[in-house]
Short mmCIF file of C-alpha atoms and ligand atoms in Angstrom, two decimals:
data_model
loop_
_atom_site.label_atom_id
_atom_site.label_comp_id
_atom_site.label_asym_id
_atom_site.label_seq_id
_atom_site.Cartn_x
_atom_site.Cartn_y
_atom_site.Cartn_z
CA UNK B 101 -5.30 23.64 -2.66
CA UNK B 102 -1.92 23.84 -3.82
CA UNK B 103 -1.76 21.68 -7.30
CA UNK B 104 0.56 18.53 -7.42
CA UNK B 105 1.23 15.91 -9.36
CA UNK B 106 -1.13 12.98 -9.86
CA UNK B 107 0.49 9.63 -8.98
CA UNK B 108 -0.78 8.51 -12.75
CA UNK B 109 0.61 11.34 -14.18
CA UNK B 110 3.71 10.66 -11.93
CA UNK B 111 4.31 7.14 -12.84
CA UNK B 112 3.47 7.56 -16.25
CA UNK B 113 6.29 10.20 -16.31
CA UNK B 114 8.76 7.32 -15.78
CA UNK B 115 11.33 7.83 -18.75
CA UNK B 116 13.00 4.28 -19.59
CA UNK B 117 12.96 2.32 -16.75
CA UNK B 118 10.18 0.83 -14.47
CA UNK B 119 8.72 3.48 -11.64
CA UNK B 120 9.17 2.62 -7.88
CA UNK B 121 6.97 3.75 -4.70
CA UNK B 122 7.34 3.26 -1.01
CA UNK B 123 4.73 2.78 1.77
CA UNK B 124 5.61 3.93 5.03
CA UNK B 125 3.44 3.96 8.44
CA UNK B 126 3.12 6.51 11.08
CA UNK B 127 5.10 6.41 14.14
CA UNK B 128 3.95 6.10 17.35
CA UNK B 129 6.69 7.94 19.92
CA UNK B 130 9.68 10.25 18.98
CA UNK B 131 12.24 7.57 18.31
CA UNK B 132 10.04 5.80 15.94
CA UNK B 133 9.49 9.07 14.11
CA UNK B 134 13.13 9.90 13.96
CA UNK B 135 13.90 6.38 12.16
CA UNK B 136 11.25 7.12 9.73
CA UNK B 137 13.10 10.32 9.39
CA UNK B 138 16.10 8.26 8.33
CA UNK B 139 14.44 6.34 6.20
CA UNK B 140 12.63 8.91 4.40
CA UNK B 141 16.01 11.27 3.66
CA UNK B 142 17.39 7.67 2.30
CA UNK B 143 14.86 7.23 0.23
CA UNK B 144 14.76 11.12 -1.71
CA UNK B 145 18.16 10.57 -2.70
CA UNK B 146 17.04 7.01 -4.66
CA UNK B 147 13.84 8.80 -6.84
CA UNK B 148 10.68 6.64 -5.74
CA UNK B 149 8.11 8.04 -7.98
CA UNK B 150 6.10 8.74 -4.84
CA UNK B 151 5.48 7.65 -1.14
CA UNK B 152 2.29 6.72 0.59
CA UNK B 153 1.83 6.97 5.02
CA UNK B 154 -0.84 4.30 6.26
CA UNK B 155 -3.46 5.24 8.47
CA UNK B 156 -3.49 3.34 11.91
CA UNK B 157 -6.59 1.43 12.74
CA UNK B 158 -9.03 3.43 13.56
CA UNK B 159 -7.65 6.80 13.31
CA UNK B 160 -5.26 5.26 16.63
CA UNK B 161 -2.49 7.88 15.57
CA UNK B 162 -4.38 10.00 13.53
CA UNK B 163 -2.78 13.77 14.52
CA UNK B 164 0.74 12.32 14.31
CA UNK B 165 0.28 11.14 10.77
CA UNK B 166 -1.46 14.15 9.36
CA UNK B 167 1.51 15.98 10.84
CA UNK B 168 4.03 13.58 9.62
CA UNK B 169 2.44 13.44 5.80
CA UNK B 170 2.40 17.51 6.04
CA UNK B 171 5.93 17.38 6.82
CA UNK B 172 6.98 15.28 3.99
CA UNK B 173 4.91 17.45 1.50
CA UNK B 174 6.53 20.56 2.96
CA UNK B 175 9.81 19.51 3.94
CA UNK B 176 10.84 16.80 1.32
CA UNK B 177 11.46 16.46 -2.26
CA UNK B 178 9.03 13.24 -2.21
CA UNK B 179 5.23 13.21 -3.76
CA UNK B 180 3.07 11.97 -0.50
CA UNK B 181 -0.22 9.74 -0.79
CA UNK B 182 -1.69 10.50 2.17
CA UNK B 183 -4.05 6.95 3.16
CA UNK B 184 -7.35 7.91 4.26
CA UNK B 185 -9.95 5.07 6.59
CA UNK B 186 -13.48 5.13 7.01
CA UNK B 187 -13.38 2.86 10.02
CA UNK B 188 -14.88 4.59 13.08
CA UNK B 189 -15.41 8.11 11.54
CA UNK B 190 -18.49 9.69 10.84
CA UNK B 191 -18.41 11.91 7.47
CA UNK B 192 -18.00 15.18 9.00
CA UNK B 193 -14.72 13.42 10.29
CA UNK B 194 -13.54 12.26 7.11
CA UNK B 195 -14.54 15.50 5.80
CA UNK B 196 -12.45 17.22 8.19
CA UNK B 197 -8.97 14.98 7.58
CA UNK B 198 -9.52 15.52 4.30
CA UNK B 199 -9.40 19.07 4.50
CA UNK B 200 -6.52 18.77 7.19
CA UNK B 201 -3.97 17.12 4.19
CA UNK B 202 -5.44 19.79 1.39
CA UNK B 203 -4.04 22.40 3.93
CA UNK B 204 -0.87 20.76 4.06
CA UNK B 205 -0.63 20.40 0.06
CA UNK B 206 -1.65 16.85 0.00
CA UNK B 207 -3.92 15.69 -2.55
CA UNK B 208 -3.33 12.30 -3.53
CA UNK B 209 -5.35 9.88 -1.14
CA UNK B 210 -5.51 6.28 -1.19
CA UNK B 211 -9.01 6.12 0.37
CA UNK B 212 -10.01 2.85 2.06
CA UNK B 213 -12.37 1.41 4.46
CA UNK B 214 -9.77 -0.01 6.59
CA UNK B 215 -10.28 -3.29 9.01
CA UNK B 216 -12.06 -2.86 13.00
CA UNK B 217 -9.36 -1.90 15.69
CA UNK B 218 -8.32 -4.58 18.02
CA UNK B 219 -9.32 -7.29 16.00
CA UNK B 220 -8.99 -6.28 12.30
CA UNK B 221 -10.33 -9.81 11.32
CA UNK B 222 -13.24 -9.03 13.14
CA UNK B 223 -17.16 -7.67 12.34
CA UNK B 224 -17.01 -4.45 10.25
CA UNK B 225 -19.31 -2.04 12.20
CA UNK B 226 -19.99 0.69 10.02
CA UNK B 227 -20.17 4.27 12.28
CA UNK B 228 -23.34 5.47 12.69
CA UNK B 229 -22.68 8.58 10.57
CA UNK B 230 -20.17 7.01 8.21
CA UNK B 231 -19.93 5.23 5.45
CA UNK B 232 -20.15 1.24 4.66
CA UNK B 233 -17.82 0.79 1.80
CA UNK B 234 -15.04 2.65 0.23
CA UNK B 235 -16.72 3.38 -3.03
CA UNK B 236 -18.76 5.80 -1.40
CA UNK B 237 -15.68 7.19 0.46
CA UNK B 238 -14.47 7.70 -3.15
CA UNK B 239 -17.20 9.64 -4.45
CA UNK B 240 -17.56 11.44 -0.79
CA UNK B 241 -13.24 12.40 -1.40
CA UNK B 242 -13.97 13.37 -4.99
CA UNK B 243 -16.93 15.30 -4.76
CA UNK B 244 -14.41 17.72 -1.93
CA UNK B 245 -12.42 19.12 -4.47
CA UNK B 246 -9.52 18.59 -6.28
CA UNK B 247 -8.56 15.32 -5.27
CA UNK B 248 -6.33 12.66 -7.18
CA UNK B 249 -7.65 9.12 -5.39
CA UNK B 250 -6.25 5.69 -5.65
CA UNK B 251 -8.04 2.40 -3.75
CA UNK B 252 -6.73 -0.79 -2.74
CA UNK B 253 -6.80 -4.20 -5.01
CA UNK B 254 -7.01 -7.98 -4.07
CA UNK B 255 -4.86 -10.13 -5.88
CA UNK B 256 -6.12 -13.41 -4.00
CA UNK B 257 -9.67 -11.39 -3.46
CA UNK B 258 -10.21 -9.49 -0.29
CA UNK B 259 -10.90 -12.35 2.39
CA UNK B 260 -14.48 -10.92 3.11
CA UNK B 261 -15.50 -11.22 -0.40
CA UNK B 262 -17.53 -14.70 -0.80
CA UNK B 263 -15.49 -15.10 -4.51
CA UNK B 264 -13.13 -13.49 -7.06
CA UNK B 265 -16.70 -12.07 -9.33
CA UNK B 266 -17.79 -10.31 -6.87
CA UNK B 267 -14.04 -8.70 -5.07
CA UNK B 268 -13.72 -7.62 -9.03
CA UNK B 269 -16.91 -6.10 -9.26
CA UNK B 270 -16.69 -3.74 -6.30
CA UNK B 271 -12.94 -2.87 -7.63
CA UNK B 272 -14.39 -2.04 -10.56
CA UNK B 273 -17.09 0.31 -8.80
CA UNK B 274 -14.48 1.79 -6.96
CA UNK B 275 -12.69 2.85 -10.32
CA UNK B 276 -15.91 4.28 -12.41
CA UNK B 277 -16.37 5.75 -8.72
CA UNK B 278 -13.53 7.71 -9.90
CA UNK B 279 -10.60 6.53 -8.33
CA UNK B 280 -7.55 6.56 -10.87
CA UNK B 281 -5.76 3.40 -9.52
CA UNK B 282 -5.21 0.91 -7.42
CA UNK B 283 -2.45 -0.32 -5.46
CA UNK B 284 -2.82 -3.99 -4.43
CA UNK B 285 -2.27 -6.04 -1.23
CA UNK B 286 1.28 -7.65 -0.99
CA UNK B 287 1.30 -10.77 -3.18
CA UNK B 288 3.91 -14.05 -3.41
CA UNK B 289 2.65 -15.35 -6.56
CA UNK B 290 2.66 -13.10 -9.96
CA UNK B 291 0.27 -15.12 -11.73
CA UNK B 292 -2.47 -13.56 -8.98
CA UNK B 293 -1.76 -10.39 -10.12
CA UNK B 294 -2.22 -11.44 -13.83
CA UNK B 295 -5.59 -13.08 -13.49
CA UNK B 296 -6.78 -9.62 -11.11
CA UNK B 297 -5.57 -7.40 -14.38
CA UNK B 298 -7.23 -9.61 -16.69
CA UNK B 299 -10.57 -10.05 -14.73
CA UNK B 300 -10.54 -6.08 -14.29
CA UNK B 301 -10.32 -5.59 -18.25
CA UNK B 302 -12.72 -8.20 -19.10
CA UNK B 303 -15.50 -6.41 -16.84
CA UNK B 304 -14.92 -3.12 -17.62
CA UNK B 305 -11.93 -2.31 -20.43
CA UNK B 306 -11.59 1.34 -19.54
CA UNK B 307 -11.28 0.52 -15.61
CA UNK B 308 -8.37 -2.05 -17.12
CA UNK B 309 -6.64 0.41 -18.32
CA UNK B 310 -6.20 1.97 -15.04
CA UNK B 311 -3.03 1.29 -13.55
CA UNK B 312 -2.58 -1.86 -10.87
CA UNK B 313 0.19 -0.85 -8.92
CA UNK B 314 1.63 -4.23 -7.34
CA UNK B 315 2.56 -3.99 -3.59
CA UNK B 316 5.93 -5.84 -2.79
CA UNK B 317 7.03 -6.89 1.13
CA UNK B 318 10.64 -8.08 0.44
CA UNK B 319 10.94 -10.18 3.91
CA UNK B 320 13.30 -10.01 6.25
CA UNK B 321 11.79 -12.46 9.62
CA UNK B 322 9.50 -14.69 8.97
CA UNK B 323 7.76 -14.54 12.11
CA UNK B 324 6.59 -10.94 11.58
CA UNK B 325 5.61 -11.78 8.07
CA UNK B 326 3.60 -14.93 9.25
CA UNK B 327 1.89 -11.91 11.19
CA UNK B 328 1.13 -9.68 8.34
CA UNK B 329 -0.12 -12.75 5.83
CA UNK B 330 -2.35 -14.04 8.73
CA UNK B 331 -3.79 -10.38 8.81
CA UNK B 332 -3.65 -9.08 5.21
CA UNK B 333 -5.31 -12.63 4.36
CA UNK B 334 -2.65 -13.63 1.72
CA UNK B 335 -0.62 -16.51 0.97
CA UNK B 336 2.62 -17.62 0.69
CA UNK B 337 3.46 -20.14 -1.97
CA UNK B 338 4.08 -23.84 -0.49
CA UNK B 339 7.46 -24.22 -2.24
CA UNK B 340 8.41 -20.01 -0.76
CA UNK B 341 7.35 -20.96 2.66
CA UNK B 342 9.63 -24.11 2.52
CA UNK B 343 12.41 -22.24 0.95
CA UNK B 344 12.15 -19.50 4.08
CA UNK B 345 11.80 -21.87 6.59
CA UNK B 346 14.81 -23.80 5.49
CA UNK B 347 16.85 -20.66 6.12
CA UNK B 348 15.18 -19.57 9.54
CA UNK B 349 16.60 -22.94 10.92
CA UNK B 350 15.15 -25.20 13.48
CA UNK B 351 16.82 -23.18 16.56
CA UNK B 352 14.94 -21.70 18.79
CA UNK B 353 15.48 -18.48 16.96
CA UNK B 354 15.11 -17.99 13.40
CA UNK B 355 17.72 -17.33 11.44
CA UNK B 356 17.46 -13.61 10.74
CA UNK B 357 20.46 -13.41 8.10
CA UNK B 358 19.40 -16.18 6.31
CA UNK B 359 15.69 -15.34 6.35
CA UNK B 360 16.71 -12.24 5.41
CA UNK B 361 18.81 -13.02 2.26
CA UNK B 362 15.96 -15.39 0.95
CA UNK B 363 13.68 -12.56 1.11
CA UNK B 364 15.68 -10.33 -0.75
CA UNK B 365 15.67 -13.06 -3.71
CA UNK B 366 12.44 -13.74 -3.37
CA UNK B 367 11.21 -10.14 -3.27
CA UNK B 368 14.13 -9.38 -6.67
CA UNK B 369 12.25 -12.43 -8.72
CA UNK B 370 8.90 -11.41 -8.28
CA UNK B 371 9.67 -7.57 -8.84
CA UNK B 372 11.81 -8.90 -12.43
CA UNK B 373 8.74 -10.76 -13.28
CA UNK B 374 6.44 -7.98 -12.98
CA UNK B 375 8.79 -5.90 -14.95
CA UNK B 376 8.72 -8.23 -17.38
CA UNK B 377 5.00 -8.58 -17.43
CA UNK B 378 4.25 -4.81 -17.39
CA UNK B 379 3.49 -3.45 -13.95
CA UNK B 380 3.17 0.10 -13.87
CA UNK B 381 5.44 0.89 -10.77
CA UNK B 382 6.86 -1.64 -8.51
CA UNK B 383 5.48 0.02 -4.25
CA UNK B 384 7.18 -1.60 -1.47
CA UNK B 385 6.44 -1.77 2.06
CA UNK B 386 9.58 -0.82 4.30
CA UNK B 387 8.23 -0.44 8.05
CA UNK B 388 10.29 2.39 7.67
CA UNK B 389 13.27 1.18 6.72
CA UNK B 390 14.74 1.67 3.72
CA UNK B 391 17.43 -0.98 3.79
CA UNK B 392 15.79 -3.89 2.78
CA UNK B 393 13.90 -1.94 -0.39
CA UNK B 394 17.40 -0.62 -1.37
CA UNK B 395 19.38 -4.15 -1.98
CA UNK B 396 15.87 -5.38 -3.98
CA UNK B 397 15.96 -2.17 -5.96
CA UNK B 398 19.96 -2.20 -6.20
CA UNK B 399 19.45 -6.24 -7.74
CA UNK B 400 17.68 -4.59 -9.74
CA UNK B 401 19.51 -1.41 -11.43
CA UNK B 402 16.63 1.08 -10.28
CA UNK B 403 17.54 2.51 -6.96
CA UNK B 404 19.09 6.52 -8.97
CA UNK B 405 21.90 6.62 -6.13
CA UNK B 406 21.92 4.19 -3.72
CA UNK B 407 23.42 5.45 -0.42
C1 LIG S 281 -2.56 -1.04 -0.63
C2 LIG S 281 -3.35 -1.16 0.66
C3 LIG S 281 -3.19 -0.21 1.66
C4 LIG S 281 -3.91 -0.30 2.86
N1 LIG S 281 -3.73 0.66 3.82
C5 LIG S 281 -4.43 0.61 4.96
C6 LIG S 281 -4.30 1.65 5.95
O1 LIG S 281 -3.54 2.60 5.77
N2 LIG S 281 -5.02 1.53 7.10
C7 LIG S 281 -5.90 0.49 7.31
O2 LIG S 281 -6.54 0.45 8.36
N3 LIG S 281 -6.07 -0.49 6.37
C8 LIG S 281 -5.36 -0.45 5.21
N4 LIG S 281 -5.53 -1.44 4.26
C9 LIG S 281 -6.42 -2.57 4.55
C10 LIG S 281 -7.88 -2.31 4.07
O3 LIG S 281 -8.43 -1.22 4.76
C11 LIG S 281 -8.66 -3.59 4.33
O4 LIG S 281 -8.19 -4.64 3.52
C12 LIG S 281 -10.17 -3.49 4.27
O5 LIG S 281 -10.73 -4.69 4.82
C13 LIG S 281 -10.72 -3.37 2.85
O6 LIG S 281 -10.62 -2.10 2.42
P1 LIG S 281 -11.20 -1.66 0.99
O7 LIG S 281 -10.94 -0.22 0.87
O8 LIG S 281 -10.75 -2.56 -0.08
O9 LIG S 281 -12.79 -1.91 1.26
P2 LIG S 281 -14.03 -2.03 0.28
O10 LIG S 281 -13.69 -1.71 -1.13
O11 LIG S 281 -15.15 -1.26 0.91
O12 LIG S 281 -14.36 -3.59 0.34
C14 LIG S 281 -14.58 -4.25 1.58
C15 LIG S 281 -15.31 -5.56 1.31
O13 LIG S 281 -16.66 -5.30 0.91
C16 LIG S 281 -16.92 -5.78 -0.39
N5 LIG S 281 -17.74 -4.75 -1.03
C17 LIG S 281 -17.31 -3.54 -1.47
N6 LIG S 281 -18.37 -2.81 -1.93
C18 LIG S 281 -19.48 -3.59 -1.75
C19 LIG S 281 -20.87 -3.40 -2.00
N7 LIG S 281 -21.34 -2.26 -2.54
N8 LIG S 281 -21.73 -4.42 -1.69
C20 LIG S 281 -21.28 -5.58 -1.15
N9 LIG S 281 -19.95 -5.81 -0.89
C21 LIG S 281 -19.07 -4.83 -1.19
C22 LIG S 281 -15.57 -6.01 -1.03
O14 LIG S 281 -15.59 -7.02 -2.02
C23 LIG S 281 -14.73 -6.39 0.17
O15 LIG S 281 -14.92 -7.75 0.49
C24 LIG S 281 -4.81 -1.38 3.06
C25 LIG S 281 -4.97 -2.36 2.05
C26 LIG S 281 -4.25 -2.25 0.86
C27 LIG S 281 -4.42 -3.29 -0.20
#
């Protein structure tokens, strides 16, 4: 396997200023993969510190995003994080992706157990040759070879744990599991993120000191991100919700502009407060676009040249 960077070693590279990712997803036709294209030769020329590809539902576009992530390891000056689901795969399958992205000169994996397709709310079924939980997708990743893996953290707890003690202590198995960091689900209020640091340290110091890398949807419609807090299970603060609302209007179509602009501002305060309070790197979603991510990072001096 061809050796890259770490994304700890990566972000801890960061020289003066705060460290910036960017999650894309895979495309499903040829246009959508030509706008990621767009959005990905954007992004090299602003210096995130590296960029992760989600992994549909249930493997759903599976070859195109192994493809895709190879290509932006081989064809890009970007450091990819290839996301990796145990949801309907039995181990020989995960096995096998795994080995897919080593050929291609991938080896940082966020490794997850990812949500049932159709309904991702639904009954986890594990697959009869899989694997229940993602701690044992860590070790299985881990125990492959020379693999650098990250896992995903719960700011308001995941919504199928029964309370914040027990989302904190399977985190914290996921990390002695030997996953390096996390990266957490999008989050409106900071103070979430401070109390899932602080509960990480107090069980386990040397998990704490692993870094929490927040995750940061700057809005731009409201409807879609009703859509993705109704199925990422988090909330949006009372007095954000009224603030959007007030600028979608009361037409019959929202206000796109105006949404927009709030969640620019809203999206810029919580990344200066994070700053401010020590995050390691600051990884935003873009559904593969960069524009929104550039005026955030532009508010706040980090984008290296902003096209
Ligand atoms: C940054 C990020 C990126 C994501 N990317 C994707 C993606 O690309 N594709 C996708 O499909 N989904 C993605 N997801 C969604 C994720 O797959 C779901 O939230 C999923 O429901 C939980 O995954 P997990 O890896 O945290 O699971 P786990 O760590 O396995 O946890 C699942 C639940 O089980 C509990 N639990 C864990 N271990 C045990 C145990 N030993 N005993 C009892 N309970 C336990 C946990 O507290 C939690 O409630 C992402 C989420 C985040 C935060």
């Amino acid at each position: 396997m061809t050796r890259t960077p770490s994304i700890v070693d990566r972000i801890g590279a960061a020289e003066g200023r705060i460290p910036f990712s960017v999650e894309f997803s895979p495309p499903r036709d040829a246009d959508a993969e030509a706008r990621l294209w767009r959005a990905v030769r954007e992004f090299e020329r602003m210096g995130p510190a590296f960029v992760s590809m989600t992994y549909g539902a249930g493997g759903s576009t599976r070859d195109r995003t192994v493809r895709v992530t190879g290509d932006l390891a081989e064809e890009t000056t970007l450091l990819p994080v290839a996301h990796l689901t145990a949801v309907g795969h039995s181990v020989d399958e995960l096995r096998t992706m795994c080995g897919a992205y080593a050929d291609r000169g991938i080896s940082n994996v966020l490794v997850l157990r990812g949500d049932p397709p159709g309904d991702p709310l639904g009954d986890w079924v594990k697959h009869p040759e899989g694997v229940e939980y993602a701690e044992e997708l860590v070790r299985l990743v881990r125990d492959m070879g020379d693999f650098h893996v990250g896992v995903a953290s719960f700011p308001e707890g995941h919504y199928r744990a029964p309370d914040l003690d027990h989302d904190t202590k399977y985190l914290v198995a996921k990390l002695r599991a030997g996953a390096e960091y996390s990266i957490t689900q999008m989050f409106f209020d900071v103070d979430d993120y401070l109390r899932l640091r602080d509960r990480v340290a107090a069980l386990d110091p040397e998990q704490g000191a692993k870094p929490i890398i927040p995750e940061i949807m700057p809005i731009t419609s409201l409807r879609s991100a009703r859509r993705s807090l109704e199925l990422s299970g988090s909330k949006l603060p009372a007095v954000l919700e009224e603030r959007l609302t007030r600028a979608a209007g009361d037409g019959p179509e929202e206000n796109r502009a105006a949404v927009r602009e709030v969640g620019i501002e809203v999206a810029t305060e919580l990344a200066e407060r994070l700053i401010s309070e020590g995050a390691p790197c600051l990884h935003f979603i873009t559904l593969n676009f960069a524009r929104a991510t550039r005026e955030v990072l532009t508010n706040l001096g980090l984008a290296s040249h902003v096209a």
